[in-house]
C-alpha cells in the first residue's frame, strides 16, 4: 500500500505547502495529492492557492508523482483541464494523475452561472470526461451540450496519458463512475466501505482505489481534537449540503453547533501513533491501493516528521 501526503490549499499558503511537500519526500511519502479550491471551507482556514500553479513546482522540487481533484465544466473549462493535465504529464511522464468530480457551489459559483442540480452536474461531468479524453487522443473537438467546445486541438501531448480517477463521496456516485473512471478516490469515514463496494460492484472490479484519510494527530489528545474542530468541521456536513453553500461564511454558520464528537466520527483523532497504524492496517485489509494522509490540524511539520519515522516504515510499498 502506497502512502501519499495531502496538500490542503484551503488551509495553508502554497509556499508552506511546497516546503511540506519537500519534507514529505524526505520522510518517505510516495506521492502528493493536491486539493483544488477557489474559496476555503471556512474563514478560519483562510487560504486558497491555485493548485495547477503549485503542482509543477511541487513535482519538480520533490521528484514525487502527484494528483489533483478538480471539477471541470464551470470554473474549469474541460479543454483547459485537458491541456493542464497533458502538460504536467508531458513534463513528468507516468507521475501525474487527475480525479474528476461534479464540484461544489463554494468554488464553482464564482462564474455567476446557474448552479445546476446533481443530475445535471453529473451529465455535465460525463460530457467533460468525453471531451478531455478526445483531446488527449489528439482529436479536434467540437462539442455543443452543457459545455461548449469549438475546434479545440491539443498540440502538446504526453508520452502516456494520465490516469483519470472519479472522486466520489456516495455509493450512488461511485457505482455510476465505475463504468468510465480508471479508478476511484474517496474519503475515510463511516460511508467509505459502502462507497468502495459500490464502485467494485458497479464495474470497478480491479481498478485502483485511493483512500484520502482525514486525521488529526498532535502530541496531545486535546490539541488533536481542538485542531480538528477548528479546521475541519465544514467537511463533516452531508454531501448534499456541502455542494449547495456558496460562501465560507455560510459553512461557518452551518457548522457552528456541530459538537466535537461529530467531527471525531469523520476525522481520525488520536495522539497515539499505534492507533493511527491500526487504522491504516484496517484500510490495507480493504484492499485499497493507496492512502493519502491529510492531517487536518495546524501541526504539519511535526506530523510529517513523526509519521515518516514511526508510521510509513510499517507498511509495505508496492
PDB file of C-alpha atoms in Angstrom:
ATOM      1  CA  UNK A   1       0.000   0.000   0.000  1.00  0.00           C
ATOM      2  CA  UNK A   2       1.440   3.337  -1.072  1.00  0.00           C
ATOM      3  CA  UNK A   3       1.061   6.332   1.238  1.00  0.00           C
ATOM      4  CA  UNK A   4       0.718   9.878  -0.065  1.00  0.00           C
ATOM      5  CA  UNK A   5       0.707  13.322   1.545  1.00  0.00           C
ATOM      6  CA  UNK A   6      -2.182  15.740   1.065  1.00  0.00           C
ATOM      7  CA  UNK A   7      -1.595  19.397   0.184  1.00  0.00           C
ATOM      8  CA  UNK A   8      -4.579  21.325   1.530  1.00  0.00           C
ATOM      9  CA  UNK A   9      -4.601  24.650  -0.318  1.00  0.00           C
ATOM     10  CA  UNK A  10      -7.634  25.882   1.597  1.00  0.00           C
ATOM     11  CA  UNK A  11      -5.678  25.669   4.870  1.00  0.00           C
ATOM     12  CA  UNK A  12      -2.080  26.658   4.129  1.00  0.00           C
ATOM     13  CA  UNK A  13      -0.316  29.075   1.751  1.00  0.00           C
ATOM     14  CA  UNK A  14       1.325  27.464  -1.282  1.00  0.00           C
ATOM     15  CA  UNK A  15       4.845  28.357  -0.154  1.00  0.00           C
ATOM     16  CA  UNK A  16       4.367  26.403   3.066  1.00  0.00           C
ATOM     17  CA  UNK A  17       2.776  23.511   1.186  1.00  0.00           C
ATOM     18  CA  UNK A  18       5.804  23.409  -1.114  1.00  0.00           C
ATOM     19  CA  UNK A  19       8.118  23.169   1.890  1.00  0.00           C
ATOM     20  CA  UNK A  20       5.888  20.478   3.411  1.00  0.00           C
ATOM     21  CA  UNK A  21       5.972  18.507   0.164  1.00  0.00           C
ATOM     22  CA  UNK A  22       9.774  18.519   0.277  1.00  0.00           C
ATOM     23  CA  UNK A  23       9.685  17.393   3.906  1.00  0.00           C
ATOM     24  CA  UNK A  24       7.250  14.667   2.905  1.00  0.00           C
ATOM     25  CA  UNK A  25       9.532  13.406   0.147  1.00  0.00           C
ATOM     26  CA  UNK A  26      12.460  13.257   2.572  1.00  0.00           C
ATOM     27  CA  UNK A  27      10.264  11.468   5.135  1.00  0.00           C
ATOM     28  CA  UNK A  28       9.341   8.696   2.708  1.00  0.00           C
ATOM     29  CA  UNK A  29       5.894   9.609   1.410  1.00  0.00           C
ATOM     30  CA  UNK A  30       5.243   8.073  -2.009  1.00  0.00           C
ATOM     31  CA  UNK A  31       3.246  10.796  -3.756  1.00  0.00           C
ATOM     32  CA  UNK A  32       1.287  14.032  -3.323  1.00  0.00           C
ATOM     33  CA  UNK A  33      -2.400  14.881  -3.630  1.00  0.00           C
ATOM     34  CA  UNK A  34      -3.468  18.484  -4.170  1.00  0.00           C
ATOM     35  CA  UNK A  35      -6.851  19.963  -3.383  1.00  0.00           C
ATOM     36  CA  UNK A  36      -8.354  22.491  -5.811  1.00  0.00           C
ATOM     37  CA  UNK A  37     -10.307  25.300  -4.173  1.00  0.00           C
ATOM     38  CA  UNK A  38     -11.183  28.863  -5.088  1.00  0.00           C
ATOM     39  CA  UNK A  39     -12.591  29.548  -1.599  1.00  0.00           C
ATOM     40  CA  UNK A  40     -11.663  27.830   1.668  1.00  0.00           C
ATOM     41  CA  UNK A  41     -14.283  25.892   3.600  1.00  0.00           C
ATOM     42  CA  UNK A  42     -14.198  28.436   6.418  1.00  0.00           C
ATOM     43  CA  UNK A  43     -12.847  31.869   7.226  1.00  0.00           C
ATOM     44  CA  UNK A  44     -10.717  30.209   9.890  1.00  0.00           C
ATOM     45  CA  UNK A  45      -8.820  28.268   7.220  1.00  0.00           C
ATOM     46  CA  UNK A  46      -8.228  31.426   5.250  1.00  0.00           C
ATOM     47  CA  UNK A  47      -6.225  30.263   2.191  1.00  0.00           C
ATOM     48  CA  UNK A  48      -6.846  29.127  -1.388  1.00  0.00           C
ATOM     49  CA  UNK A  49      -3.806  28.949  -3.658  1.00  0.00           C
ATOM     50  CA  UNK A  50      -4.123  27.818  -7.280  1.00  0.00           C
ATOM     51  CA  UNK A  51      -3.449  24.094  -7.482  1.00  0.00           C
ATOM     52  CA  UNK A  52      -2.249  23.978 -11.094  1.00  0.00           C
ATOM     53  CA  UNK A  53       0.404  26.638 -10.478  1.00  0.00           C
ATOM     54  CA  UNK A  54       1.634  24.731  -7.422  1.00  0.00           C
ATOM     55  CA  UNK A  55       1.711  21.221  -8.888  1.00  0.00           C
ATOM     56  CA  UNK A  56       4.558  21.724 -11.346  1.00  0.00           C
ATOM     57  CA  UNK A  57       6.712  23.357  -8.689  1.00  0.00           C
ATOM     58  CA  UNK A  58       5.986  20.601  -6.171  1.00  0.00           C
ATOM     59  CA  UNK A  59       6.671  17.750  -8.580  1.00  0.00           C
ATOM     60  CA  UNK A  60       9.897  19.383  -9.729  1.00  0.00           C
ATOM     61  CA  UNK A  61      11.100  20.098  -6.193  1.00  0.00           C
ATOM     62  CA  UNK A  62      10.323  16.658  -4.777  1.00  0.00           C
ATOM     63  CA  UNK A  63      10.548  14.192  -7.655  1.00  0.00           C
ATOM     64  CA  UNK A  64       7.277  12.696  -6.415  1.00  0.00           C
ATOM     65  CA  UNK A  65       4.252  11.882  -8.505  1.00  0.00           C
ATOM     66  CA  UNK A  66       1.091  13.862  -7.821  1.00  0.00           C
ATOM     67  CA  UNK A  67      -2.613  14.063  -8.464  1.00  0.00           C
ATOM     68  CA  UNK A  68      -5.308  16.703  -8.157  1.00  0.00           C
ATOM     69  CA  UNK A  69      -9.050  16.553  -7.575  1.00  0.00           C
ATOM     70  CA  UNK A  70     -10.913  19.072  -9.716  1.00  0.00           C
ATOM     71  CA  UNK A  71     -14.340  19.731 -11.216  1.00  0.00           C
ATOM     72  CA  UNK A  72     -14.449  20.528 -14.937  1.00  0.00           C
ATOM     73  CA  UNK A  73     -17.467  22.161 -16.524  1.00  0.00           C
ATOM     74  CA  UNK A  74     -17.954  25.543 -14.865  1.00  0.00           C
ATOM     75  CA  UNK A  75     -14.954  27.183 -13.185  1.00  0.00           C
ATOM     76  CA  UNK A  76     -12.593  24.999 -15.233  1.00  0.00           C
ATOM     77  CA  UNK A  77     -13.356  24.528 -18.919  1.00  0.00           C
ATOM     78  CA  UNK A  78     -12.675  20.881 -19.833  1.00  0.00           C
ATOM     79  CA  UNK A  79     -10.303  21.849 -22.646  1.00  0.00           C
ATOM     80  CA  UNK A  80      -8.168  23.771 -20.141  1.00  0.00           C
ATOM     81  CA  UNK A  81      -8.207  20.823 -17.727  1.00  0.00           C
ATOM     82  CA  UNK A  82      -7.138  18.554 -20.588  1.00  0.00           C
ATOM     83  CA  UNK A  83      -4.322  20.934 -21.539  1.00  0.00           C
ATOM     84  CA  UNK A  84      -3.102  21.426 -17.965  1.00  0.00           C
ATOM     85  CA  UNK A  85      -3.084  17.694 -17.236  1.00  0.00           C
ATOM     86  CA  UNK A  86      -1.381  16.878 -20.539  1.00  0.00           C
ATOM     87  CA  UNK A  87       1.303  19.478 -19.840  1.00  0.00           C
ATOM     88  CA  UNK A  88       2.121  18.045 -16.410  1.00  0.00           C
ATOM     89  CA  UNK A  89       2.065  14.505 -17.792  1.00  0.00           C
ATOM     90  CA  UNK A  90       4.469  15.562 -20.552  1.00  0.00           C
ATOM     91  CA  UNK A  91       6.906  17.120 -18.074  1.00  0.00           C
ATOM     92  CA  UNK A  92       6.612  14.272 -15.567  1.00  0.00           C
ATOM     93  CA  UNK A  93       5.837  11.107 -17.577  1.00  0.00           C
ATOM     94  CA  UNK A  94       3.919   8.486 -15.657  1.00  0.00           C
ATOM     95  CA  UNK A  95       3.798  10.597 -12.500  1.00  0.00           C
ATOM     96  CA  UNK A  96       0.662  12.725 -12.817  1.00  0.00           C
ATOM     97  CA  UNK A  97      -2.985  11.702 -12.462  1.00  0.00           C
ATOM     98  CA  UNK A  98      -6.272  13.506 -12.171  1.00  0.00           C
ATOM     99  CA  UNK A  99      -9.506  12.890 -10.268  1.00  0.00           C
ATOM    100  CA  UNK A 100     -12.724  14.451 -11.520  1.00  0.00           C
ATOM    101  CA  UNK A 101     -15.865  15.325  -9.593  1.00  0.00           C
ATOM    102  CA  UNK A 102     -19.007  17.347 -10.182  1.00  0.00           C
ATOM    103  CA  UNK A 103     -17.945  20.204  -7.906  1.00  0.00           C
ATOM    104  CA  UNK A 104     -19.372  22.430  -5.200  1.00  0.00           C
ATOM    105  CA  UNK A 105     -21.043  25.817  -5.349  1.00  0.00           C
ATOM    106  CA  UNK A 106     -18.390  27.108  -2.919  1.00  0.00           C
ATOM    107  CA  UNK A 107     -15.832  27.018  -5.727  1.00  0.00           C
ATOM    108  CA  UNK A 108     -17.774  26.843  -8.976  1.00  0.00           C
ATOM    109  CA  UNK A 109     -20.255  29.614  -8.159  1.00  0.00           C
ATOM    110  CA  UNK A 110     -17.730  32.366  -8.886  1.00  0.00           C
ATOM    111  CA  UNK A 111     -18.605  32.201 -12.601  1.00  0.00           C
ATOM    112  CA  UNK A 112     -22.069  33.616 -11.921  1.00  0.00           C
ATOM    113  CA  UNK A 113     -23.661  30.823 -13.929  1.00  0.00           C
ATOM    114  CA  UNK A 114     -26.626  28.945 -12.508  1.00  0.00           C
ATOM    115  CA  UNK A 115     -25.735  26.058 -10.198  1.00  0.00           C
ATOM    116  CA  UNK A 116     -27.484  23.002 -11.635  1.00  0.00           C
ATOM    117  CA  UNK A 117     -28.977  20.090  -9.673  1.00  0.00           C
ATOM    118  CA  UNK A 118     -26.911  16.964  -9.126  1.00  0.00           C
ATOM    119  CA  UNK A 119     -28.308  15.043 -12.096  1.00  0.00           C
ATOM    120  CA  UNK A 120     -27.329  17.832 -14.472  1.00  0.00           C
ATOM    121  CA  UNK A 121     -23.910  18.240 -12.848  1.00  0.00           C
ATOM    122  CA  UNK A 122     -23.344  14.526 -13.342  1.00  0.00           C
ATOM    123  CA  UNK A 123     -24.361  14.755 -17.001  1.00  0.00           C
ATOM    124  CA  UNK A 124     -22.051  17.751 -17.432  1.00  0.00           C
ATOM    125  CA  UNK A 125     -19.171  15.852 -15.843  1.00  0.00           C
ATOM    126  CA  UNK A 126     -19.717  12.954 -18.259  1.00  0.00           C
ATOM    127  CA  UNK A 127     -19.529  15.361 -21.195  1.00  0.00           C
ATOM    128  CA  UNK A 128     -16.289  16.775 -19.779  1.00  0.00           C
ATOM    129  CA  UNK A 129     -14.794  13.296 -19.381  1.00  0.00           C
ATOM    130  CA  UNK A 130     -15.505  12.562 -23.046  1.00  0.00           C
ATOM    131  CA  UNK A 131     -14.097  15.927 -24.168  1.00  0.00           C
ATOM    132  CA  UNK A 132     -10.898  15.533 -22.146  1.00  0.00           C
ATOM    133  CA  UNK A 133     -10.288  12.009 -23.407  1.00  0.00           C
ATOM    134  CA  UNK A 134     -10.940  13.041 -27.006  1.00  0.00           C
ATOM    135  CA  UNK A 135      -8.434  15.885 -26.709  1.00  0.00           C
ATOM    136  CA  UNK A 136      -5.875  13.556 -25.118  1.00  0.00           C
ATOM    137  CA  UNK A 137      -6.383  11.221 -28.087  1.00  0.00           C
ATOM    138  CA  UNK A 138      -5.257  14.027 -30.408  1.00  0.00           C
ATOM    139  CA  UNK A 139      -8.656  14.690 -31.925  1.00  0.00           C
ATOM    140  CA  UNK A 140     -10.016  18.102 -32.875  1.00  0.00           C
ATOM    141  CA  UNK A 141     -13.095  18.548 -30.719  1.00  0.00           C
ATOM    142  CA  UNK A 142     -16.283  20.488 -31.284  1.00  0.00           C
ATOM    143  CA  UNK A 143     -18.964  19.867 -28.685  1.00  0.00           C
ATOM    144  CA  UNK A 144     -22.240  21.668 -28.074  1.00  0.00           C
ATOM    145  CA  UNK A 145     -24.008  20.433 -24.980  1.00  0.00           C
ATOM    146  CA  UNK A 146     -23.987  21.502 -21.351  1.00  0.00           C
ATOM    147  CA  UNK A 147     -20.463  22.700 -22.133  1.00  0.00           C
ATOM    148  CA  UNK A 148     -19.258  24.082 -25.453  1.00  0.00           C
ATOM    149  CA  UNK A 149     -16.010  23.472 -27.294  1.00  0.00           C
ATOM    150  CA  UNK A 150     -15.209  24.820 -30.749  1.00  0.00           C
ATOM    151  CA  UNK A 151     -12.470  23.216 -32.862  1.00  0.00           C
ATOM    152  CA  UNK A 152     -10.065  22.564 -29.990  1.00  0.00           C
ATOM    153  CA  UNK A 153      -6.871  20.561 -30.564  1.00  0.00           C
ATOM    154  CA  UNK A 154      -4.103  19.813 -28.070  1.00  0.00           C
ATOM    155  CA  UNK A 155      -0.697  20.150 -29.692  1.00  0.00           C
ATOM    156  CA  UNK A 156       1.345  19.116 -26.641  1.00  0.00           C
ATOM    157  CA  UNK A 157       0.550  15.561 -25.622  1.00  0.00           C
ATOM    158  CA  UNK A 158       2.326  13.329 -23.092  1.00  0.00           C
ATOM    159  CA  UNK A 159       4.081  10.041 -23.915  1.00  0.00           C
ATOM    160  CA  UNK A 160       1.488   8.245 -21.775  1.00  0.00           C
ATOM    161  CA  UNK A 161      -1.924   9.507 -20.742  1.00  0.00           C
ATOM    162  CA  UNK A 162      -2.710  10.373 -17.104  1.00  0.00           C
ATOM    163  CA  UNK A 163      -4.953   8.075 -15.105  1.00  0.00           C
ATOM    164  CA  UNK A 164      -8.426   9.578 -14.743  1.00  0.00           C
ATOM    165  CA  UNK A 165      -9.989   8.767 -11.370  1.00  0.00           C
ATOM    166  CA  UNK A 166     -13.507   9.565 -10.210  1.00  0.00           C
ATOM    167  CA  UNK A 167     -13.913  11.484  -6.953  1.00  0.00           C
ATOM    168  CA  UNK A 168     -16.941  10.100  -5.101  1.00  0.00           C
ATOM    169  CA  UNK A 169     -18.381  10.610  -1.615  1.00  0.00           C
ATOM    170  CA  UNK A 170     -21.505   8.471  -2.023  1.00  0.00           C
ATOM    171  CA  UNK A 171     -22.155   4.882  -3.060  1.00  0.00           C
ATOM    172  CA  UNK A 172     -24.506   6.068  -5.793  1.00  0.00           C
ATOM    173  CA  UNK A 173     -21.838   8.252  -7.409  1.00  0.00           C
ATOM    174  CA  UNK A 174     -19.183   5.557  -7.044  1.00  0.00           C
ATOM    175  CA  UNK A 175     -21.395   2.974  -8.756  1.00  0.00           C
ATOM    176  CA  UNK A 176     -22.149   5.384 -11.604  1.00  0.00           C
ATOM    177  CA  UNK A 177     -18.483   6.317 -12.057  1.00  0.00           C
ATOM    178  CA  UNK A 178     -17.237   2.734 -12.182  1.00  0.00           C
ATOM    179  CA  UNK A 179     -18.110   2.440 -15.872  1.00  0.00           C
ATOM    180  CA  UNK A 180     -15.922   5.337 -17.056  1.00  0.00           C
ATOM    181  CA  UNK A 181     -13.243   6.023 -14.441  1.00  0.00           C
ATOM    182  CA  UNK A 182      -9.786   4.438 -14.397  1.00  0.00           C
ATOM    183  CA  UNK A 183     -10.037   4.278 -10.603  1.00  0.00           C
ATOM    184  CA  UNK A 184     -11.749   5.739  -7.529  1.00  0.00           C
ATOM    185  CA  UNK A 185     -10.746   8.246  -4.889  1.00  0.00           C
ATOM    186  CA  UNK A 186     -12.930   8.618  -1.798  1.00  0.00           C
ATOM    187  CA  UNK A 187     -12.524   9.729   1.806  1.00  0.00           C
ATOM    188  CA  UNK A 188     -12.294   7.873   5.087  1.00  0.00           C
ATOM    189  CA  UNK A 189     -15.341   7.886   7.322  1.00  0.00           C
ATOM    190  CA  UNK A 190     -18.498   5.951   8.144  1.00  0.00           C
ATOM    191  CA  UNK A 191     -19.526   5.536   4.484  1.00  0.00           C
ATOM    192  CA  UNK A 192     -16.198   4.545   2.943  1.00  0.00           C
ATOM    193  CA  UNK A 193     -16.832   0.798   2.808  1.00  0.00           C
ATOM    194  CA  UNK A 194     -20.177   1.204   1.040  1.00  0.00           C
ATOM    195  CA  UNK A 195     -18.588   3.616  -1.451  1.00  0.00           C
ATOM    196  CA  UNK A 196     -15.710   1.230  -2.195  1.00  0.00           C
ATOM    197  CA  UNK A 197     -18.034  -1.759  -2.552  1.00  0.00           C
ATOM    198  CA  UNK A 198     -20.389   0.158  -4.840  1.00  0.00           C
ATOM    199  CA  UNK A 199     -17.502   1.078  -7.125  1.00  0.00           C
ATOM    200  CA  UNK A 200     -16.320  -2.518  -7.318  1.00  0.00           C
ATOM    201  CA  UNK A 201     -19.814  -3.909  -7.842  1.00  0.00           C
ATOM    202  CA  UNK A 202     -20.650  -1.260 -10.451  1.00  0.00           C
ATOM    203  CA  UNK A 203     -17.850  -2.369 -12.748  1.00  0.00           C
ATOM    204  CA  UNK A 204     -14.779  -1.050 -10.942  1.00  0.00           C
ATOM    205  CA  UNK A 205     -13.526  -4.585 -10.381  1.00  0.00           C
ATOM    206  CA  UNK A 206      -9.752  -4.487 -10.010  1.00  0.00           C
ATOM    207  CA  UNK A 207      -9.394  -0.787 -10.821  1.00  0.00           C
ATOM    208  CA  UNK A 208      -7.195   1.080  -8.307  1.00  0.00           C
ATOM    209  CA  UNK A 209      -8.726   2.745  -5.262  1.00  0.00           C
ATOM    210  CA  UNK A 210      -7.229   5.692  -3.392  1.00  0.00           C
ATOM    211  CA  UNK A 211      -8.484   6.483   0.110  1.00  0.00           C
ATOM    212  CA  UNK A 212      -7.978  10.009   1.413  1.00  0.00           C
ATOM    213  CA  UNK A 213      -7.606   9.594   5.166  1.00  0.00           C
ATOM    214  CA  UNK A 214      -8.701  12.611   7.195  1.00  0.00           C
ATOM    215  CA  UNK A 215      -6.900  12.519  10.515  1.00  0.00           C
ATOM    216  CA  UNK A 216      -5.802  14.762  13.324  1.00  0.00           C
ATOM    217  CA  UNK A 217      -2.535  13.867  15.008  1.00  0.00           C
ATOM    218  CA  UNK A 218      -0.846  16.012  17.641  1.00  0.00           C
ATOM    219  CA  UNK A 219       1.324  15.110  20.644  1.00  0.00           C
ATOM    220  CA  UNK A 220      -1.585  15.898  22.971  1.00  0.00           C
ATOM    221  CA  UNK A 221      -5.102  14.477  22.557  1.00  0.00           C
ATOM    222  CA  UNK A 222      -6.767  17.775  23.418  1.00  0.00           C
ATOM    223  CA  UNK A 223      -4.676  19.541  20.777  1.00  0.00           C
ATOM    224  CA  UNK A 224      -5.573  16.902  18.210  1.00  0.00           C
ATOM    225  CA  UNK A 225      -9.304  17.283  18.852  1.00  0.00           C
ATOM    226  CA  UNK A 226      -9.211  21.074  19.079  1.00  0.00           C
ATOM    227  CA  UNK A 227      -7.275  21.282  15.818  1.00  0.00           C
ATOM    228  CA  UNK A 228      -9.778  19.054  14.036  1.00  0.00           C
ATOM    229  CA  UNK A 229     -12.771  21.018  15.320  1.00  0.00           C
ATOM    230  CA  UNK A 230     -11.143  24.349  14.452  1.00  0.00           C
ATOM    231  CA  UNK A 231     -10.144  23.373  10.918  1.00  0.00           C
ATOM    232  CA  UNK A 232     -12.370  20.566   9.677  1.00  0.00           C
ATOM    233  CA  UNK A 233     -15.976  20.930  10.818  1.00  0.00           C
ATOM    234  CA  UNK A 234     -17.304  22.079   7.436  1.00  0.00           C
ATOM    235  CA  UNK A 235     -16.373  18.904   5.514  1.00  0.00           C
ATOM    236  CA  UNK A 236     -18.310  16.838   8.077  1.00  0.00           C
ATOM    237  CA  UNK A 237     -21.567  18.203   6.625  1.00  0.00           C
ATOM    238  CA  UNK A 238     -23.612  15.874   4.455  1.00  0.00           C
ATOM    239  CA  UNK A 239     -22.511  15.922   0.825  1.00  0.00           C
ATOM    240  CA  UNK A 240     -25.868  17.261  -0.322  1.00  0.00           C
ATOM    241  CA  UNK A 241     -25.333  20.292   1.939  1.00  0.00           C
ATOM    242  CA  UNK A 242     -21.649  20.735   1.076  1.00  0.00           C
ATOM    243  CA  UNK A 243     -22.412  21.158  -2.607  1.00  0.00           C
ATOM    244  CA  UNK A 244     -25.061  23.862  -2.137  1.00  0.00           C
ATOM    245  CA  UNK A 245     -23.417  26.533   0.062  1.00  0.00           C
ATOM    246  CA  UNK A 246     -21.783  29.457  -1.726  1.00  0.00           C
ATOM    247  CA  UNK A 247     -19.597  31.241   0.819  1.00  0.00           C
ATOM    248  CA  UNK A 248     -17.209  30.264   3.647  1.00  0.00           C
ATOM    249  CA  UNK A 249     -19.372  32.324   5.992  1.00  0.00           C
ATOM    250  CA  UNK A 250     -22.333  30.063   5.194  1.00  0.00           C
ATOM    251  CA  UNK A 251     -20.288  26.999   6.075  1.00  0.00           C
ATOM    252  CA  UNK A 252     -19.218  28.637   9.331  1.00  0.00           C
ATOM    253  CA  UNK A 253     -22.863  29.263  10.222  1.00  0.00           C
ATOM    254  CA  UNK A 254     -23.918  25.739   9.232  1.00  0.00           C
ATOM    255  CA  UNK A 255     -21.313  24.045  11.442  1.00  0.00           C
ATOM    256  CA  UNK A 256     -21.474  26.376  14.442  1.00  0.00           C
ATOM    257  CA  UNK A 257     -23.380  23.870  16.587  1.00  0.00           C
ATOM    258  CA  UNK A 258     -21.661  20.695  15.374  1.00  0.00           C
ATOM    259  CA  UNK A 259     -20.152  19.075  18.502  1.00  0.00           C
ATOM    260  CA  UNK A 260     -16.585  17.757  18.682  1.00  0.00           C
ATOM    261  CA  UNK A 261     -17.956  14.214  18.859  1.00  0.00           C
ATOM    262  CA  UNK A 262     -19.428  14.604  15.355  1.00  0.00           C
ATOM    263  CA  UNK A 263     -16.074  15.763  13.997  1.00  0.00           C
ATOM    264  CA  UNK A 264     -14.386  12.762  15.620  1.00  0.00           C
ATOM    265  CA  UNK A 265     -16.744  10.440  13.732  1.00  0.00           C
ATOM    266  CA  UNK A 266     -15.454  11.795  10.413  1.00  0.00           C
ATOM    267  CA  UNK A 267     -11.832  12.552  11.325  1.00  0.00           C
ATOM    268  CA  UNK A 268      -9.471  10.026  12.900  1.00  0.00           C
ATOM    269  CA  UNK A 269      -8.473  11.943  16.014  1.00  0.00           C
ATOM    270  CA  UNK A 270      -5.708  10.495  18.181  1.00  0.00           C
ATOM    271  CA  UNK A 271      -2.333  11.355  19.685  1.00  0.00           C
ATOM    272  CA  UNK A 272      -1.441   7.647  19.607  1.00  0.00           C
ATOM    273  CA  UNK A 273       0.823   6.560  16.764  1.00  0.00           C
ATOM    274  CA  UNK A 274      -0.243   2.953  17.310  1.00  0.00           C
ATOM    275  CA  UNK A 275      -3.888   3.920  16.880  1.00  0.00           C
ATOM    276  CA  UNK A 276      -3.122   5.548  13.527  1.00  0.00           C
ATOM    277  CA  UNK A 277      -1.103   2.486  12.479  1.00  0.00           C
ATOM    278  CA  UNK A 278      -4.040   0.254  13.418  1.00  0.00           C
ATOM    279  CA  UNK A 279      -6.466   2.381  11.410  1.00  0.00           C
ATOM    280  CA  UNK A 280      -4.205   2.240   8.365  1.00  0.00           C
ATOM    281  CA  UNK A 281      -3.866  -1.507   8.796  1.00  0.00           C
ATOM    282  CA  UNK A 282      -7.647  -1.779   8.534  1.00  0.00           C
ATOM    283  CA  UNK A 283      -7.532   0.298   5.344  1.00  0.00           C
ATOM    284  CA  UNK A 284      -4.930  -2.039   3.892  1.00  0.00           C
ATOM    285  CA  UNK A 285      -7.195  -5.018   4.598  1.00  0.00           C
ATOM    286  CA  UNK A 286      -9.915  -3.365   2.494  1.00  0.00           C
ATOM    287  CA  UNK A 287      -7.629  -3.769  -0.498  1.00  0.00           C
ATOM    288  CA  UNK A 288      -7.126  -0.084  -1.262  1.00  0.00           C
ATOM    289  CA  UNK A 289      -4.065   0.527  -3.401  1.00  0.00           C
ATOM    290  CA  UNK A 290      -3.048   3.843  -1.848  1.00  0.00           C
ATOM    291  CA  UNK A 291      -3.955   6.099   1.042  1.00  0.00           C
ATOM    292  CA  UNK A 292      -3.400   9.840   1.257  1.00  0.00           C
ATOM    293  CA  UNK A 293      -2.810  11.211   4.734  1.00  0.00           C
ATOM    294  CA  UNK A 294      -4.372  14.589   5.461  1.00  0.00           C
ATOM    295  CA  UNK A 295      -3.564  15.864   8.917  1.00  0.00           C
ATOM    296  CA  UNK A 296      -6.282  18.476   9.232  1.00  0.00           C
ATOM    297  CA  UNK A 297      -4.806  20.428  12.156  1.00  0.00           C
ATOM    298  CA  UNK A 298      -2.054  23.098  12.060  1.00  0.00           C
ATOM    299  CA  UNK A 299       0.791  20.820  13.290  1.00  0.00           C
ATOM    300  CA  UNK A 300       2.041  19.877   9.850  1.00  0.00           C
ATOM    301  CA  UNK A 301       5.817  19.695  10.141  1.00  0.00           C
ATOM    302  CA  UNK A 302       5.654  17.596  13.304  1.00  0.00           C
ATOM    303  CA  UNK A 303       3.141  15.246  11.693  1.00  0.00           C
ATOM    304  CA  UNK A 304       5.304  14.679   8.602  1.00  0.00           C
ATOM    305  CA  UNK A 305       8.412  14.028  10.666  1.00  0.00           C
ATOM    306  CA  UNK A 306       6.768  11.685  13.199  1.00  0.00           C
ATOM    307  CA  UNK A 307       4.776   9.702  10.645  1.00  0.00           C
ATOM    308  CA  UNK A 308       7.855   9.424   8.447  1.00  0.00           C
ATOM    309  CA  UNK A 309       9.775   7.774  11.285  1.00  0.00           C
ATOM    310  CA  UNK A 310       7.078   5.764  13.017  1.00  0.00           C
ATOM    311  CA  UNK A 311       4.226   5.044  10.589  1.00  0.00           C
ATOM    312  CA  UNK A 312       5.424   4.804   6.983  1.00  0.00           C
ATOM    313  CA  UNK A 313       8.034   2.084   7.658  1.00  0.00           C
ATOM    314  CA  UNK A 314       5.251  -0.178   8.982  1.00  0.00           C
ATOM    315  CA  UNK A 315       3.654  -0.533   5.560  1.00  0.00           C
ATOM    316  CA  UNK A 316       4.965  -2.363   2.514  1.00  0.00           C
ATOM    317  CA  UNK A 317       5.353  -0.128  -0.543  1.00  0.00           C
ATOM    318  CA  UNK A 318       4.325  -1.881  -3.724  1.00  0.00           C
TER     319      UNK A 318
END
